[in-house]
Coordinates of C-alpha atoms in Angstrom, one line a residue:
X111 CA 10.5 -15.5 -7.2
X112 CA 7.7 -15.9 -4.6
X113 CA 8.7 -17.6 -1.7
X114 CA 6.9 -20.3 -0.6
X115 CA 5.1 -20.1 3.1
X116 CA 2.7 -22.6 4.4
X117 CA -1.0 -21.8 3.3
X118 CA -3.5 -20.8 5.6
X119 CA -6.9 -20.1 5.4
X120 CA -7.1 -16.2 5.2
X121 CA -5.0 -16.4 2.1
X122 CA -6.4 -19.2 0.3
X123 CA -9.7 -17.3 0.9
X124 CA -8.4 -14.1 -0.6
X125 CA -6.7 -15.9 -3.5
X126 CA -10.7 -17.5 -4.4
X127 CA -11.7 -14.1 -4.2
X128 CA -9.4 -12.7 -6.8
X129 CA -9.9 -15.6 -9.5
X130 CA -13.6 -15.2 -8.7
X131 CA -13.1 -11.3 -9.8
X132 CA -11.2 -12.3 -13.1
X133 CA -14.4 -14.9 -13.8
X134 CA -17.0 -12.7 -13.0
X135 CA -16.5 -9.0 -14.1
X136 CA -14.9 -7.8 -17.9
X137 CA -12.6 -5.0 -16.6
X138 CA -11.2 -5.3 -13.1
X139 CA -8.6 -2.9 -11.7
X140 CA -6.6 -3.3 -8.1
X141 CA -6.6 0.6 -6.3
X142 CA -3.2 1.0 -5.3
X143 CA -2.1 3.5 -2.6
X144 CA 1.3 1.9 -2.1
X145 CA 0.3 1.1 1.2
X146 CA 0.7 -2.2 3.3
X147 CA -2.2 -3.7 2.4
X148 CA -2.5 -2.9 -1.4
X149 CA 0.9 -4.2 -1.5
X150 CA -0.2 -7.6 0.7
X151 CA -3.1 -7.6 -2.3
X152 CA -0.5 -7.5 -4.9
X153 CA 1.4 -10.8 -3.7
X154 CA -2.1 -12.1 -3.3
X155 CA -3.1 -11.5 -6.6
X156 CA 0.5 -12.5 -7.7
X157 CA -0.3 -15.8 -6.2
X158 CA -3.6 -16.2 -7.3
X159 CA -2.3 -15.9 -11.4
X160 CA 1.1 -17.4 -11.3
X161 CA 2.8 -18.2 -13.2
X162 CA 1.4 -15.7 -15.5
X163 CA 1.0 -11.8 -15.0
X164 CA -1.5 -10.5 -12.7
X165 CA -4.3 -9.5 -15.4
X166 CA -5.7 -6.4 -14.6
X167 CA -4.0 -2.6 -14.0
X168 CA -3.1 -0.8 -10.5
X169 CA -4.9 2.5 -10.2
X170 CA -3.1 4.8 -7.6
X171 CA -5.3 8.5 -6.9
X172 CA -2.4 10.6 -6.2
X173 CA -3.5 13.2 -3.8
X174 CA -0.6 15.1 -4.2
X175 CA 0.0 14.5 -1.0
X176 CA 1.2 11.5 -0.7
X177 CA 4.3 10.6 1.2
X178 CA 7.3 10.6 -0.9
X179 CA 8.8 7.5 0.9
X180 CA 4.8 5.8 -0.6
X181 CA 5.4 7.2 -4.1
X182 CA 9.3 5.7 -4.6
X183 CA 8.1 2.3 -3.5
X184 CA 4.9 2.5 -5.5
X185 CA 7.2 3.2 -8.7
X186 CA 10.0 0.7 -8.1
X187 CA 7.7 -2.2 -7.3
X188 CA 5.4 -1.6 -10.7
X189 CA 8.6 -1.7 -12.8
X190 CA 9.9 -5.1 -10.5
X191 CA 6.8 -7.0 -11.6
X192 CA 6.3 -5.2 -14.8
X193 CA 2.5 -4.2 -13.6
X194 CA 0.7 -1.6 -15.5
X195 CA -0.3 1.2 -13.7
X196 CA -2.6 3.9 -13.9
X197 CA -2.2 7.0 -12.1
X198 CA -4.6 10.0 -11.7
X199 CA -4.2 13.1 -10.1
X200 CA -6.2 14.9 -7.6
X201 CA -4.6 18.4 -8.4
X202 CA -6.0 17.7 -12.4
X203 CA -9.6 18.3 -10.5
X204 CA -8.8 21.0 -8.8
X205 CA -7.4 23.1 -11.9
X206 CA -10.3 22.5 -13.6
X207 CA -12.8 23.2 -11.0
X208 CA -14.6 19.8 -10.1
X209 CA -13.7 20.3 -7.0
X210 CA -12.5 23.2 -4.4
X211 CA -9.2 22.3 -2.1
X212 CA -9.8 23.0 1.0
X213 CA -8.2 25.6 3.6
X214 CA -7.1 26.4 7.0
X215 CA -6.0 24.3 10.2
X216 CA -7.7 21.1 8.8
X217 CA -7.7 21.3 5.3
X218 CA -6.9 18.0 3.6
X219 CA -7.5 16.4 0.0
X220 CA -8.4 12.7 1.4
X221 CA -12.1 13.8 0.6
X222 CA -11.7 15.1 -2.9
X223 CA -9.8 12.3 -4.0
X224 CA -13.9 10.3 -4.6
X225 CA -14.2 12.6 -7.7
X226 CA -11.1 11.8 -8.7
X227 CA -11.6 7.8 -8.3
X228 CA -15.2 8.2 -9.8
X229 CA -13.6 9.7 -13.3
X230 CA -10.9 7.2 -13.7
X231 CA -14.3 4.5 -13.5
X232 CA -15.9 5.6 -16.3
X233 CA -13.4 6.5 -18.3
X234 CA -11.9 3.1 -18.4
X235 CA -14.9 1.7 -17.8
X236 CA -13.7 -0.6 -14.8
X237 CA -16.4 -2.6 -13.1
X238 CA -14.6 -4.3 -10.1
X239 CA -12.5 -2.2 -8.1
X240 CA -10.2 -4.4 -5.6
X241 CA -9.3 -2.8 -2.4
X242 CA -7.3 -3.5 0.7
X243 CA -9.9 -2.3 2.5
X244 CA -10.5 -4.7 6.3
X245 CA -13.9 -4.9 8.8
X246 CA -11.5 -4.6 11.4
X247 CA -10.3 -1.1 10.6
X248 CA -13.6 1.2 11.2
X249 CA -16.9 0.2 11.8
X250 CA -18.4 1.8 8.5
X251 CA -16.2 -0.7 6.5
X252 CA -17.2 -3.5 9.2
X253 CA -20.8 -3.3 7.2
X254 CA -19.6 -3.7 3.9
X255 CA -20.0 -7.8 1.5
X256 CA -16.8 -8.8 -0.4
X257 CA -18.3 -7.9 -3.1
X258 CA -20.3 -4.5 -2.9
X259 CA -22.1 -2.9 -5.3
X260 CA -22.2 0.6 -6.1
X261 CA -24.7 1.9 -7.9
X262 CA -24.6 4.1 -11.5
X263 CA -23.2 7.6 -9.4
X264 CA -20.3 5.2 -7.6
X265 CA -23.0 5.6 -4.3
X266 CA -23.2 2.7 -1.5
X267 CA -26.2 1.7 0.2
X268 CA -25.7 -0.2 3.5
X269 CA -29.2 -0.6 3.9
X270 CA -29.0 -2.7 0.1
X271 CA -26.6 -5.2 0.2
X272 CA -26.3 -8.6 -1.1
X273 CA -26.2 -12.0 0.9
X274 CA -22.8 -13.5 1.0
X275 CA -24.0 -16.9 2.6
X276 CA -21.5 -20.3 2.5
X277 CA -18.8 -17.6 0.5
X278 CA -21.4 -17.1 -3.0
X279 CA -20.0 -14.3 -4.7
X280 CA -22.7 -12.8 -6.9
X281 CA -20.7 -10.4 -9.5
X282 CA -24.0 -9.4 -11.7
X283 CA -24.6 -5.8 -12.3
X284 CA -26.3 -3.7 -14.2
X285 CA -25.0 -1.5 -16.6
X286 CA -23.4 1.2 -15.5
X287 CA -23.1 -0.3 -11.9
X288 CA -19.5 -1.7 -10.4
X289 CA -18.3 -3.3 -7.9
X290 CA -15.9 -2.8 -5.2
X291 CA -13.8 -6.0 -4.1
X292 CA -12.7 -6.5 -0.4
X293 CA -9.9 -9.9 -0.8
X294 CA -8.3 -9.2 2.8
X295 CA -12.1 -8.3 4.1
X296 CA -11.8 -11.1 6.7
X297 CA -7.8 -9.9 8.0
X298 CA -7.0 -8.0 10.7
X299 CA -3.8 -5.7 10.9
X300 CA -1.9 -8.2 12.5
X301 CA -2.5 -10.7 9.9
X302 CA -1.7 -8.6 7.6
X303 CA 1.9 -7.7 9.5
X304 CA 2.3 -11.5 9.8
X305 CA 1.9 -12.7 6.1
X306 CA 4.4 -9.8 5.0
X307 CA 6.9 -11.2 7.7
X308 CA 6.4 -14.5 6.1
X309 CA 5.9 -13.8 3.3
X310 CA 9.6 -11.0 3.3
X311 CA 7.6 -8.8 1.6
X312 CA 9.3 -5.3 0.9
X313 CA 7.2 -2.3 2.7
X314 CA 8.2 1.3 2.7
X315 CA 10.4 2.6 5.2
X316 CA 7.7 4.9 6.6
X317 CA 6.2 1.9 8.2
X318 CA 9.1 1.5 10.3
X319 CA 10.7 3.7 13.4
X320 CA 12.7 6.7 11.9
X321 CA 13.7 9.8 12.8
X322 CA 11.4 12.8 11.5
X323 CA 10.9 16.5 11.7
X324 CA 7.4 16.1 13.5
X325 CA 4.8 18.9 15.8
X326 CA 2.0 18.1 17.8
X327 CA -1.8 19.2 17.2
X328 CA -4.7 17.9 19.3
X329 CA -2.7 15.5 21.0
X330 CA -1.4 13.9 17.5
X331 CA 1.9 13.8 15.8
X332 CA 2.1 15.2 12.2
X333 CA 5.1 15.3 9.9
X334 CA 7.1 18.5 9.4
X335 CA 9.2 18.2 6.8
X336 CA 7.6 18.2 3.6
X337 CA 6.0 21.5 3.8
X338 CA 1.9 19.8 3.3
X339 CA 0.4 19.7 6.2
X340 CA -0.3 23.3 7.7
X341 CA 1.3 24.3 10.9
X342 CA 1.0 27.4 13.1
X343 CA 3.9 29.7 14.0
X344 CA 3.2 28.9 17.4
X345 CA 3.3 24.7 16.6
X346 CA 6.8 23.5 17.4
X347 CA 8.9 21.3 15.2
X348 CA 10.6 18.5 17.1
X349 CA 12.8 16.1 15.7
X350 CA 11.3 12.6 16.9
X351 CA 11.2 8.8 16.3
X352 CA 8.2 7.6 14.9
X353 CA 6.6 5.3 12.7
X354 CA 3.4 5.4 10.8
X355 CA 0.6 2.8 10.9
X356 CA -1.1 4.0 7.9
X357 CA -0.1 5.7 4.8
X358 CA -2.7 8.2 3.2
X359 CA -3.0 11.3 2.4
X360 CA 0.0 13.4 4.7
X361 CA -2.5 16.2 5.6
X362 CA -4.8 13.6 7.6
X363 CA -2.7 10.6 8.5
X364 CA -0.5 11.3 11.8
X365 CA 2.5 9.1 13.2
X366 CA 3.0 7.3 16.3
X367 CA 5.8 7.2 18.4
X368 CA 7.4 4.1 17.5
X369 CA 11.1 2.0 18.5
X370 CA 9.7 -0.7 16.1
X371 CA 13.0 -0.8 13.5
X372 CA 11.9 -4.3 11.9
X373 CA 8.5 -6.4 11.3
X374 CA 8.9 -8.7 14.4
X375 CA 9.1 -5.2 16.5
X376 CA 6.2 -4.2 14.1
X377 CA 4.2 -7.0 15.2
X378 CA 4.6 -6.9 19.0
X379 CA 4.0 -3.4 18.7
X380 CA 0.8 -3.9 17.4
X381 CA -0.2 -6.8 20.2
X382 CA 0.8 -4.5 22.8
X383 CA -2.1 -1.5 21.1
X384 CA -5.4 -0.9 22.3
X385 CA -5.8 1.8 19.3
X386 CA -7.0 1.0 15.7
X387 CA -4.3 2.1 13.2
X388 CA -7.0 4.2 12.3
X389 CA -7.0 6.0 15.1
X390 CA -3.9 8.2 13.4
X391 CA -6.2 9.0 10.7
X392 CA -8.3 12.6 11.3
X393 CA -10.3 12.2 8.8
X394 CA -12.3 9.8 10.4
X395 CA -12.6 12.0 13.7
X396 CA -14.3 14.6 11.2
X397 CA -17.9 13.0 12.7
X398 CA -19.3 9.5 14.4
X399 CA -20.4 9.0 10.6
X400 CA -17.6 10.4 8.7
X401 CA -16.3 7.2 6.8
X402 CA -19.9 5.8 5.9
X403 CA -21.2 9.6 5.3
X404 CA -17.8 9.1 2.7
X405 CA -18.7 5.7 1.4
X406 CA -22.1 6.2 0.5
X407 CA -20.9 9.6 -2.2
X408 CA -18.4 7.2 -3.5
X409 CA -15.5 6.8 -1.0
X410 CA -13.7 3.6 -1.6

């Protein structure tokens, strides 16, 4: 049963958005990470369709990496809402050679994960990929229409994008082109905190304060305990409380020290920051350009 909140103007916004994807494009998919805002997309979508099904498949690229905590939730909510999803695997590129995992101090798989995403296109032929991607979370993404068009090799222009004036979503493409769709483009993270705490939606526990076997590198907090992320002997493990603001891959998503136990916490926790949550993420910190330089090979 989805509870009923008063509507605002963020999600009736989003909720266009989605039924404009289902008019407009043959094959849509929603990428799932398991994360807060893929989920928020879900209920979105969820409202957007009732009372029937939500018509198109979740896509998760599974790193490998991922956070175990990400990967029970992701599991138990698909079978809840009896969702199809699609899952492909990072690792299956890396056997076969596509692409070469990376080693050393800062080695991480967020980057060969576009390969990944780029084969699961064509092979099912998907031409609107939804995302919970938000302008607010790195200036690269700040650039990007609702609806952004990648061209035949899954590549994004920012120099070549379409007018979005009075909210005109334009879904034509050419063959072999797709589209990536942006429904909570116009959110920040605290709106997105806000509408789960209205809306009681169920997050992972990793977004909240726990305890966790953690060390510190370059001034950032990195989890300990599931033998991923590389660690020198000379690295300490520390038990501490933390939380994390974003959930990606484990090898370049750090925590923050958190008392936040519950989404009001969350919340005022999150007025209180002058950091982006994306500041806990070091594979942006790779270069000034590192997210667009990402976008335009195919990135999400």
């Amino acid at each position: 049963m989805i509870k009923k909140v008063p509507s605002n103007s963020l999600e009736s916004e989003s909720i266009h958005i989605f039924r404009e994807v289902v008019s407009q494009f043959e094959k849509p998919v929603l990428l799932f990470s398991g994360g807060k805002d893929s989920i928020t997309l879900v209920r979105l979508a969820q409202k957007a369709f009732a009372p029937a099904k939500i018509p198109f498949p979740l896509l998760h690229v599974d790193t490998g990496h991922n956070f175990p905590e990400t990967i029970e939730f992701r599991d138990k909510l698909v079978k809840e809402l009896g969702l199809e999803l699609i899952v492909r695997h990072v690792q299956d590129n890396i056997d076969s050679g596509k692409v070469k995992e990376e080693q050393g101090r800062y080695a991480s798989r967020n980057m060969l994960q576009t390969e990944t995403l780029l084969d699961a296109i064509e092979e099912h032929g998907f031409d609107a990929c939804i995302g919970g991607a938000r302008r607010d979370e790195e200036k690269a993404r700040a650039k990007e229409r609702i609806f952004s068009v990648r061209d035949h090799f899954g590549q994004w222009d920012a120099k070549n994008q379409r007018p979005e004036v009075f909210d005109m979503l334009n879904g034509k493409i050419e063959l072999g082109q797709n589209v990536r769709v942006f429904p909570i483009s116009n959110w920040t993270e605290l709106d997105v905190w806000s509408y789960i705490g209205a809306e009681e939606i169920e997050i992972p526990s990793i977004y909240f304060a726990h305890a966790r076997k953690t060390f510190v590198r370059d001034g950032m907090i990195w989890s300990a305990q599931d033998d991923v992320v590389y660690r020198d002997e000379s690295e300490i493990v520390e038990e501490k409380i933390v939380r994390f603001r974003t959930v990606g891959d484990m090898s370049c998503t750090a925590a923050v020290l958190s008392r936040a136990y519950n989404i009001d916490d969350v919340i005022q926790e999150i007025r209180d920051s002058s950091i982006s949550e994306r500041g806990a993420r070091i594979d942006d910190k790779r270069s000034e350009a590192a997210m667009e330089k990402r976008k335009e090979q195919g990135y999400f």
